[in-house]
Structure formats: structure tokens, C-alpha cells
Amino acid sequence: MQTESISIHTTVTTASQLADLDLENLQFGKVFADHMLEVDFKDGAWQQPRILPYGPIELSPATAALHYGQAMFEGMKAYKTPEGKVVLFRPQDNWARMNKSAVRLCMPEIPEDIFMDGLKQLVALDADWVPQRPGYSLYIRPFMFGSEGLLGVRPATEYKFIIFCSPASGYYAEPVRVKIEEHYTRAVEGGFGFAKAAGNYGGSLLPAKLAHEEGYHQIIWTDGREHNYIEESGTMNVMFVIDGTLVTPALSTSILAGITRDSVLQLARDWGVPVEERRIKVQEIADAYKAGKLQDAFGTGTAATIAHIKSITFRGEEMMLPPVADRTLSNKIATELDNIRYGLSPDPHGWVVPVV
């Protein structure tokens, strides 16, 4: 267990942008806090971490990540309690998942002290950027990429790890319309769909764009082999309530192990709700809808927490779900997760970590 924080050289900005923060007109991912953490990996070792003013980074045109895709990231949030205390939600799980992604992409693992101490010191420095109002948070983006100037297909020998932050409000303004995707594939078994690799998201943009043009907010991905089984919804894990049971696709090498997903399942189990993690056929969802047993569907993820699904379209048939106000379980989960994060409910699983 860590007992002493590592030393991080910090350069404080002389031109804070905090006074320009407009919470009433906040767009997700468009405004950034004053500072960032930056750590280089070279000569086989992690170098001295530093916190510096947020700003551009200098890259070679031959930067390995730009050519061969060694790039991945995490997404997490800091919250401010009514007493003004800044807390993080399950940060060790983000660190563990980032290293799982790193191993799959042949990148160096990040030591826990560099990740956790760097994260805490950065957020503490920019604590005033954490909005103190319900539904708002500080979105945190750790990422790493191969920074060596390299033209040759091999793992880079130099990497850059950075954390920066962005104040955030809600991600989806309304319940989402989704369609079942049966042509394009997000990931396949044996690939790296379980990692938060940048390439996973690049490949998802065209199918999402085509769905938007048809009037949908997102798509539900199906398996890459048969397109018969549900995997994820857009950039989120997906869950269904079928006849009182919470059902979600089992984790695999093609499905991301979402931290919000795990939190939702844990809360449901705490409350005695039947939970099933298994393969889900698309036809099962259609049959449950026709039988009047599809009671709820929602996505889970860091940005949206709970994204209520308004309707699911499968082969031209739109399945309308019950009004959000009538959905007992997903609303209860969304409320409880917020209460835990904002310090309004007990935290029996030790998910909340104080920044200072």
C-alpha cells in the first residue's frame, strides 16, 4: 500500500482560464482545465513526472502512434461533495484497466504511484474546476501513445503518458434512439475490443455517422462473426431488464469491461435483483418486446453514467420502450450512483477516493 506520494515538479499557470468557464453553456469535451500531467517513458524506464500548464505538445511527423496505432486512453471523473470535498470514483480500476490495455497494445505498464499520485496532485491543483452542482463533474482523460519517431512496424521504445481534465455536465440531453447494427463490426474475439484503444473508436465513427443520418443517436453493436449477439451500445456497455431480471452481455475479448457496468451490476446484486451476464441474442430482445417483457434498456459508461434507451430498431421495426419516468431499476441505479459519488449516500464498497 502506498504511504508517501511521489515528488512531481509542478509549474503553475500564470494565465488561468477558470474565469471564462460558463457552466450554463458547457459542451462536453470542449473546455479544458488549467493543467496537465505529463510523463515520458524512454531508455526502458519512466522518467520524472511533471505537472505543467495545459497546452500543445510537440510531435515528430514520424510519431509511432500516428502511423501504427499504439494509442489508448481512459475516462474517469472527479466530483465535488456539498461540503466542497473533491473525490474520485474507482480510480484504481481505471489504472488497472489502462495497464490491461497497455499489455495488449505492447506498451509499458504505468506504475501505480505515477498514475494515482499524479492524478490526485493534478486534480487537487485544479480543484476549482470541479463544478459544485448536481449532475456536473470534472471529466478526466488519462492517455498514452507511442511517441518515438519511427517508420517501421515494431513497438515504439518511447511513450508519453498524459492526464488532462475537462469540466462536464450531462452527456445525453434526452433518451436515445438506437438501431441494431448488422453490417459493421466494432470488434471480434481475439482482437482488442476489450482495450480502450484509440483504433476501436476510429473504426466506430462511420457506422455511427450513418446511424445519425437515419435519425438515431447511437447503434447497438453485434458480434463480428454472425451479427446475432448483442455486444455494446455505441461507446457504452448495454443492459436490459427482461421480466424483472437485469441482463447484460458477458465480458469477452471484444467487450470493454466498463467500470460503470461493474458498479451497476454490484448495486443490483446488493438489492437482490436477479442479474445475468451471458450472451444475448438480438432475437431474444425482439421476442421479449413482443411478449411485453422488455421493461428497460440503457447504456452504462463514464460520460453518461446511465443513458436511457428510448427505442431499439431491428430490421426496420422500432421497439418503443416504457417512458423513462416509469422505469424503476435504471432510475434507482442512476440516483444511487450519483448519491455515492457526491457523498450523499454511504459507500459500502469503497469506491470513492478523496483527492486530498
CSV table of C-alpha atoms in Angstrom, one decimal:
chain,number,residue,atom,x,y,z
A,1,MET,CA,0.0,0.0,0.0
A,2,GLN,CA,1.2,3.5,-0.8
A,3,THR,CA,2.2,5.6,2.2
A,4,GLU,CA,4.0,8.5,0.6
A,5,SER,CA,3.3,10.5,-2.5
A,6,ILE,CA,5.9,10.8,-5.2
A,7,SER,CA,7.5,14.1,-5.9
A,8,ILE,CA,6.1,15.8,-9.0
A,9,HIS,CA,7.6,19.0,-10.4
A,10,THR,CA,4.8,21.5,-10.9
A,11,THR,CA,4.7,24.6,-13.0
A,12,VAL,CA,1.6,26.6,-12.1
A,13,THR,CA,-0.1,28.6,-15.0
A,14,THR,CA,0.1,32.3,-15.0
A,15,ALA,CA,-2.9,32.6,-17.3
A,16,SER,CA,-5.8,30.6,-15.7
A,17,GLN,CA,-8.9,30.2,-17.9
A,18,LEU,CA,-11.2,29.5,-15.0
A,19,ALA,CA,-12.8,32.9,-15.0
A,20,ASP,CA,-14.1,32.1,-18.6
A,21,LEU,CA,-15.8,28.9,-17.5
A,22,ASP,CA,-19.5,29.1,-18.4
A,23,LEU,CA,-21.4,26.2,-16.8
A,24,GLU,CA,-24.7,27.2,-18.4
A,25,ASN,CA,-23.4,26.6,-21.9
A,26,LEU,CA,-20.9,23.8,-21.3
A,27,GLN,CA,-20.3,21.4,-24.2
A,28,PHE,CA,-18.8,18.0,-23.3
A,29,GLY,CA,-15.0,17.9,-24.1
A,30,LYS,CA,-14.7,21.4,-25.4
A,31,VAL,CA,-13.3,23.2,-22.3
A,32,PHE,CA,-10.1,22.2,-20.5
A,33,ALA,CA,-8.7,22.8,-17.0
A,34,ASP,CA,-5.5,24.8,-16.5
A,35,HIS,CA,-3.0,22.0,-16.0
A,36,MET,CA,-2.0,18.5,-17.2
A,37,LEU,CA,0.3,15.7,-16.0
A,38,GLU,CA,3.0,14.6,-18.4
A,39,VAL,CA,5.4,11.6,-18.0
A,40,ASP,CA,7.8,10.2,-20.6
A,41,PHE,CA,9.0,6.6,-20.9
A,42,LYS,CA,12.4,6.2,-22.5
A,43,ASP,CA,15.6,4.2,-22.1
A,44,GLY,CA,13.4,1.5,-20.7
A,45,ALA,CA,12.1,3.5,-17.7
A,46,TRP,CA,9.5,6.0,-16.7
A,47,GLN,CA,11.0,9.5,-16.2
A,48,GLN,CA,10.2,12.2,-13.7
A,49,PRO,CA,6.5,13.2,-13.8
A,50,ARG,CA,5.7,16.8,-14.2
A,51,ILE,CA,2.6,19.0,-14.0
A,52,LEU,CA,2.5,21.9,-16.3
A,53,PRO,CA,0.0,24.3,-17.9
A,54,TYR,CA,-2.4,22.7,-20.3
A,55,GLY,CA,-1.2,23.3,-23.9
A,56,PRO,CA,0.1,21.8,-27.2
A,57,ILE,CA,2.7,19.1,-27.3
A,58,GLU,CA,5.4,18.9,-29.9
A,59,LEU,CA,5.5,15.7,-32.0
A,60,SER,CA,7.6,14.4,-34.8
A,61,PRO,CA,5.8,13.7,-38.1
A,62,ALA,CA,7.1,10.1,-37.7
A,63,THR,CA,5.5,9.7,-34.2
A,64,ALA,CA,4.8,6.0,-34.0
A,65,ALA,CA,1.2,6.3,-32.7
A,66,LEU,CA,0.2,8.3,-35.8
A,67,HIS,CA,1.4,5.5,-38.1
A,68,TYR,CA,0.9,2.3,-36.2
A,69,GLY,CA,-1.8,3.0,-33.7
A,70,GLN,CA,-0.1,2.5,-30.4
A,71,ALA,CA,-2.5,4.8,-28.6
A,72,MET,CA,-5.1,4.2,-25.8
A,73,PHE,CA,-6.9,6.1,-23.1
A,74,GLU,CA,-9.1,6.0,-20.0
A,75,GLY,CA,-12.2,8.0,-18.9
A,76,MET,CA,-13.0,8.9,-15.3
A,77,LYS,CA,-14.5,11.7,-13.2
A,78,ALA,CA,-13.9,13.8,-10.1
A,79,TYR,CA,-16.9,15.1,-8.1
A,80,LYS,CA,-17.4,17.8,-5.5
A,81,THR,CA,-19.5,17.0,-2.4
A,82,PRO,CA,-21.8,19.5,-0.9
A,83,GLU,CA,-19.1,20.2,1.7
A,84,GLY,CA,-16.7,21.1,-1.1
A,85,LYS,CA,-14.6,17.9,-0.9
A,86,VAL,CA,-13.2,16.6,-4.2
A,87,VAL,CA,-13.4,12.9,-4.7
A,88,LEU,CA,-12.6,10.3,-7.4
A,89,PHE,CA,-14.7,7.3,-8.4
A,90,ARG,CA,-12.9,4.0,-8.5
A,91,PRO,CA,-9.6,5.4,-9.9
A,92,GLN,CA,-7.6,2.2,-9.2
A,93,ASP,CA,-9.9,0.4,-11.6
A,94,ASN,CA,-9.1,2.8,-14.3
A,95,TRP,CA,-5.4,2.4,-13.6
A,96,ALA,CA,-5.7,-1.5,-13.7
A,97,ARG,CA,-7.7,-1.3,-16.9
A,98,MET,CA,-5.3,1.1,-18.5
A,99,ASN,CA,-2.4,-1.4,-17.9
A,100,LYS,CA,-4.5,-4.2,-19.3
A,101,SER,CA,-4.9,-2.1,-22.5
A,102,ALA,CA,-1.2,-1.3,-22.4
A,103,VAL,CA,-0.2,-5.0,-22.3
A,104,ARG,CA,-2.5,-5.8,-25.3
A,105,LEU,CA,-1.0,-2.9,-27.3
A,106,CYS,CA,2.6,-3.8,-26.4
A,107,MET,CA,3.1,-0.7,-24.4
A,108,PRO,CA,4.8,-0.3,-21.0
A,109,GLU,CA,2.6,-0.6,-17.9
A,110,ILE,CA,2.2,2.5,-15.8
A,111,PRO,CA,3.3,2.3,-12.1
A,112,GLU,CA,0.5,2.8,-9.6
A,113,ASP,CA,2.3,5.7,-7.9
A,114,ILE,CA,2.8,7.6,-11.1
A,115,PHE,CA,-0.9,7.2,-12.1
A,116,MET,CA,-2.5,7.7,-8.7
A,117,ASP,CA,-0.3,10.4,-7.2
A,118,GLY,CA,-0.1,12.2,-10.5
A,119,LEU,CA,-3.9,12.1,-10.8
A,120,LYS,CA,-4.5,13.3,-7.3
A,121,GLN,CA,-2.0,16.1,-7.4
A,122,LEU,CA,-3.3,17.3,-10.8
A,123,VAL,CA,-6.9,17.3,-9.6
A,124,ALA,CA,-6.0,18.9,-6.3
A,125,LEU,CA,-4.3,21.7,-8.2
A,126,ASP,CA,-7.3,22.2,-10.5
A,127,ALA,CA,-9.9,21.6,-7.7
A,128,ASP,CA,-11.7,24.8,-8.6
A,129,TRP,CA,-12.5,23.4,-12.0
A,130,VAL,CA,-14.7,20.7,-10.4
A,131,PRO,CA,-18.2,22.2,-10.6
A,132,GLN,CA,-20.1,22.1,-7.3
A,133,ARG,CA,-23.6,21.4,-8.6
A,134,PRO,CA,-25.7,18.3,-9.2
A,135,GLY,CA,-25.1,16.5,-12.5
A,136,TYR,CA,-21.7,18.1,-13.1
A,137,SER,CA,-18.2,16.7,-12.7
A,138,LEU,CA,-14.7,17.0,-13.9
A,139,TYR,CA,-14.1,14.5,-16.7
A,140,ILE,CA,-10.5,13.2,-16.5
A,141,ARG,CA,-8.7,11.8,-19.6
A,142,PRO,CA,-5.5,9.8,-19.0
A,143,PHE,CA,-4.0,8.6,-22.3
A,144,MET,CA,-0.7,7.1,-23.6
A,145,PHE,CA,0.8,6.8,-27.0
A,146,GLY,CA,4.0,5.7,-28.7
A,147,SER,CA,6.0,9.0,-29.1
A,148,GLU,CA,9.1,7.7,-30.7
A,149,GLY,CA,9.8,9.0,-34.2
A,150,LEU,CA,9.6,5.7,-36.1
A,151,LEU,CA,8.9,4.3,-39.5
A,152,GLY,CA,9.0,0.6,-39.0
A,153,VAL,CA,6.3,-1.8,-37.7
A,154,ARG,CA,7.5,-2.6,-34.2
A,155,PRO,CA,6.6,-1.4,-30.7
A,156,ALA,CA,7.9,2.1,-30.0
A,157,THR,CA,10.7,2.5,-27.5
A,158,GLU,CA,9.4,5.8,-26.2
A,159,TYR,CA,6.0,6.7,-24.9
A,160,LYS,CA,4.2,9.7,-23.4
A,161,PHE,CA,1.6,9.4,-20.7
A,162,ILE,CA,-0.7,12.5,-20.1
A,163,ILE,CA,-3.7,13.3,-17.9
A,164,PHE,CA,-5.8,16.4,-18.6
A,165,CYS,CA,-9.3,17.4,-17.4
A,166,SER,CA,-12.5,18.9,-18.7
A,167,PRO,CA,-15.5,20.1,-16.7
A,168,ALA,CA,-18.6,18.3,-17.7
A,169,SER,CA,-22.4,18.3,-17.4
A,170,GLY,CA,-24.7,15.6,-18.8
A,171,TYR,CA,-23.7,13.7,-21.9
A,172,TYR,CA,-27.1,12.9,-23.4
A,173,ALA,CA,-29.8,15.5,-23.2
A,174,GLU,CA,-32.6,13.0,-23.8
A,175,PRO,CA,-33.3,9.3,-24.0
A,176,VAL,CA,-31.6,7.8,-27.1
A,177,ARG,CA,-32.9,6.1,-30.2
A,178,VAL,CA,-30.6,3.2,-31.3
A,179,LYS,CA,-30.5,0.7,-34.1
A,180,ILE,CA,-29.1,-2.8,-34.2
A,181,GLU,CA,-26.0,-2.8,-36.4
A,182,GLU,CA,-25.8,-5.9,-38.6
A,183,HIS,CA,-23.2,-4.9,-41.2
A,184,TYR,CA,-20.3,-3.1,-39.5
A,185,THR,CA,-18.3,-4.6,-36.6
A,186,ARG,CA,-16.8,-2.9,-33.6
A,187,ALA,CA,-14.5,-5.8,-32.5
A,188,VAL,CA,-14.0,-9.5,-32.8
A,189,GLU,CA,-13.0,-12.2,-30.5
A,190,GLY,CA,-9.2,-12.4,-30.2
A,191,GLY,CA,-8.8,-8.7,-31.1
A,192,PHE,CA,-8.6,-5.8,-28.8
A,193,GLY,CA,-12.2,-4.7,-28.3
A,194,PHE,CA,-11.6,-5.1,-24.5
A,195,ALA,CA,-8.9,-2.4,-24.5
A,196,LYS,CA,-9.6,1.3,-24.7
A,197,ALA,CA,-7.6,1.6,-27.8
A,198,ALA,CA,-7.9,4.7,-30.0
A,199,GLY,CA,-8.4,2.5,-33.0
A,200,ASN,CA,-11.6,1.0,-31.6
A,201,TYR,CA,-13.2,4.4,-31.6
A,202,GLY,CA,-11.8,5.5,-35.0
A,203,GLY,CA,-13.5,2.4,-36.6
A,204,SER,CA,-16.8,3.2,-35.0
A,205,LEU,CA,-17.2,6.7,-36.4
A,206,LEU,CA,-18.6,5.8,-39.9
A,207,PRO,CA,-21.3,3.4,-38.7
A,208,ALA,CA,-22.3,6.0,-36.0
A,209,LYS,CA,-22.4,8.7,-38.6
A,210,LEU,CA,-24.6,6.7,-40.9
A,211,ALA,CA,-27.0,5.9,-38.0
A,212,HIS,CA,-27.1,9.6,-37.1
A,213,GLU,CA,-28.1,10.4,-40.7
A,214,GLU,CA,-31.0,8.0,-40.3
A,215,GLY,CA,-32.2,9.8,-37.1
A,216,TYR,CA,-30.6,7.5,-34.5
A,217,HIS,CA,-28.4,8.7,-31.6
A,218,GLN,CA,-26.3,5.5,-31.5
A,219,ILE,CA,-26.1,1.9,-32.6
A,220,ILE,CA,-26.1,-1.4,-30.8
A,221,TRP,CA,-23.1,-3.4,-31.9
A,222,THR,CA,-23.4,-7.1,-32.6
A,223,ASP,CA,-20.8,-9.9,-32.7
A,224,GLY,CA,-18.5,-9.8,-35.7
A,225,ARG,CA,-18.9,-13.4,-36.7
A,226,GLU,CA,-22.7,-13.8,-37.1
A,227,HIS,CA,-24.3,-10.4,-36.0
A,228,ASN,CA,-26.7,-12.5,-33.9
A,229,TYR,CA,-25.5,-11.5,-30.4
A,230,ILE,CA,-25.5,-8.1,-28.7
A,231,GLU,CA,-22.2,-6.7,-27.5
A,232,GLU,CA,-22.2,-2.9,-26.8
A,233,SER,CA,-24.2,0.2,-27.5
A,234,GLY,CA,-22.1,2.9,-29.2
A,235,THR,CA,-19.3,3.6,-26.7
A,236,MET,CA,-21.1,2.1,-23.7
A,237,ASN,CA,-21.9,-1.2,-22.3
A,238,VAL,CA,-25.6,-2.1,-22.7
A,239,MET,CA,-28.1,-3.6,-20.3
A,240,PHE,CA,-31.7,-4.8,-20.4
A,241,VAL,CA,-34.4,-5.5,-17.9
A,242,ILE,CA,-36.3,-8.6,-19.1
A,243,ASP,CA,-39.2,-9.8,-16.9
A,244,GLY,CA,-37.5,-8.4,-13.8
A,245,THR,CA,-34.0,-9.7,-14.5
A,246,LEU,CA,-31.1,-7.4,-15.3
A,247,VAL,CA,-29.3,-8.9,-18.3
A,248,THR,CA,-26.1,-7.8,-19.9
A,249,PRO,CA,-23.6,-9.3,-22.4
A,250,ALA,CA,-20.9,-11.3,-20.7
A,251,LEU,CA,-17.4,-9.9,-20.9
A,252,SER,CA,-15.1,-11.2,-23.6
A,253,THR,CA,-12.1,-10.0,-25.7
A,254,SER,CA,-14.5,-8.0,-27.8
A,255,ILE,CA,-16.3,-6.2,-25.0
A,256,LEU,CA,-14.9,-3.5,-22.7
A,257,ALA,CA,-15.0,-4.2,-19.0
A,258,GLY,CA,-16.8,-1.0,-18.1
A,259,ILE,CA,-16.3,0.3,-14.5
A,260,THR,CA,-19.8,1.8,-14.5
A,261,ARG,CA,-21.1,-1.5,-15.8
A,262,ASP,CA,-19.5,-3.3,-12.9
A,263,SER,CA,-20.9,-0.7,-10.4
A,264,VAL,CA,-24.4,-1.1,-11.8
A,265,LEU,CA,-24.3,-4.9,-11.5
A,266,GLN,CA,-22.9,-4.7,-8.0
A,267,LEU,CA,-25.7,-2.3,-6.9
A,268,ALA,CA,-28.4,-4.6,-8.5
A,269,ARG,CA,-27.0,-7.6,-6.6
A,270,ASP,CA,-26.8,-5.6,-3.4
A,271,TRP,CA,-30.6,-5.0,-3.8
A,272,GLY,CA,-31.4,-8.6,-4.6
A,273,VAL,CA,-32.2,-8.0,-8.2
A,274,PRO,CA,-31.6,-11.1,-10.4
A,275,VAL,CA,-28.5,-10.5,-12.6
A,276,GLU,CA,-27.4,-12.4,-15.7
A,277,GLU,CA,-24.1,-11.9,-17.5
A,278,ARG,CA,-24.4,-14.0,-20.7
A,279,ARG,CA,-24.6,-14.0,-24.4
A,280,ILE,CA,-27.8,-12.2,-25.6
A,281,LYS,CA,-29.3,-13.0,-29.0
A,282,VAL,CA,-30.8,-10.0,-30.8
A,283,GLN,CA,-33.9,-12.1,-31.4
A,284,GLU,CA,-34.3,-12.7,-27.7
A,285,ILE,CA,-34.7,-8.9,-27.3
A,286,ALA,CA,-37.2,-8.8,-30.1
A,287,ASP,CA,-39.2,-11.7,-28.6
A,288,ALA,CA,-39.1,-10.2,-25.2
A,289,TYR,CA,-40.5,-6.9,-26.6
A,290,LYS,CA,-43.3,-8.7,-28.4
A,291,ALA,CA,-44.2,-10.6,-25.2
A,292,GLY,CA,-44.3,-7.4,-23.2
A,293,LYS,CA,-41.4,-8.5,-21.0
A,294,LEU,CA,-38.8,-5.9,-22.2
A,295,GLN,CA,-39.1,-3.4,-19.3
A,296,ASP,CA,-36.0,-1.3,-19.8
A,297,ALA,CA,-32.8,-0.8,-21.8
A,298,PHE,CA,-29.9,1.5,-21.1
A,299,GLY,CA,-26.3,2.1,-21.7
A,300,THR,CA,-23.7,2.5,-19.0
A,301,GLY,CA,-20.4,4.5,-19.2
A,302,THR,CA,-18.3,7.1,-17.5
A,303,ALA,CA,-19.5,10.0,-19.6
A,304,ALA,CA,-23.3,9.3,-19.5
A,305,THR,CA,-23.4,7.1,-16.3
A,306,ILE,CA,-26.9,5.8,-17.3
A,307,ALA,CA,-28.1,6.5,-20.8
A,308,HIS,CA,-31.8,5.6,-21.1
A,309,ILE,CA,-32.7,4.0,-24.4
A,310,LYS,CA,-36.0,5.3,-25.8
A,311,SER,CA,-36.3,2.8,-28.7
A,312,ILE,CA,-34.4,0.0,-30.4
A,313,THR,CA,-34.8,-0.6,-34.2
A,314,PHE,CA,-34.2,-4.0,-35.5
A,315,ARG,CA,-34.6,-4.7,-39.3
A,316,GLY,CA,-36.9,-1.7,-39.7
A,317,GLU,CA,-39.1,-2.4,-36.7
A,318,GLU,CA,-38.9,0.2,-33.9
A,319,MET,CA,-39.4,-1.2,-30.4
A,320,MET,CA,-40.6,1.6,-28.1
A,321,LEU,CA,-39.6,1.2,-24.5
A,322,PRO,CA,-41.6,2.4,-21.5
A,323,PRO,CA,-41.4,6.1,-20.6
A,324,VAL,CA,-38.2,6.9,-18.5
A,325,ALA,CA,-40.3,8.1,-15.6
A,326,ASP,CA,-41.8,4.6,-15.3
A,327,ARG,CA,-38.5,2.7,-15.2
A,328,THR,CA,-37.8,1.6,-11.6
A,329,LEU,CA,-34.4,-0.1,-11.7
A,330,SER,CA,-32.4,2.2,-14.0
A,331,ASN,CA,-33.6,5.3,-12.3
A,332,LYS,CA,-32.9,3.9,-8.9
A,333,ILE,CA,-29.4,2.9,-10.0
A,334,ALA,CA,-28.7,6.3,-11.6
A,335,THR,CA,-29.8,8.1,-8.4
A,336,GLU,CA,-27.7,5.8,-6.1
A,337,LEU,CA,-24.6,6.1,-8.2
A,338,ASP,CA,-24.9,9.9,-8.1
A,339,ASN,CA,-25.5,9.9,-4.4
A,340,ILE,CA,-22.4,7.8,-3.7
A,341,ARG,CA,-20.2,9.9,-6.0
A,342,TYR,CA,-21.4,13.2,-4.5
A,343,GLY,CA,-21.1,11.9,-0.9
A,344,LEU,CA,-24.9,11.8,-0.3
A,345,SER,CA,-25.1,8.0,0.4
A,346,PRO,CA,-22.9,5.5,2.2
A,347,ASP,CA,-20.1,3.9,0.1
A,348,PRO,CA,-20.1,0.3,1.3
A,349,HIS,CA,-17.7,-0.9,-1.5
A,350,GLY,CA,-15.0,1.8,-1.0
A,351,TRP,CA,-15.5,3.2,-4.5
A,352,VAL,CA,-15.0,6.9,-3.6
A,353,VAL,CA,-11.4,8.1,-3.1
A,354,PRO,CA,-10.6,11.5,-1.6
A,355,VAL,CA,-8.2,13.6,-3.7
A,356,VAL,CA,-6.5,15.1,-0.6
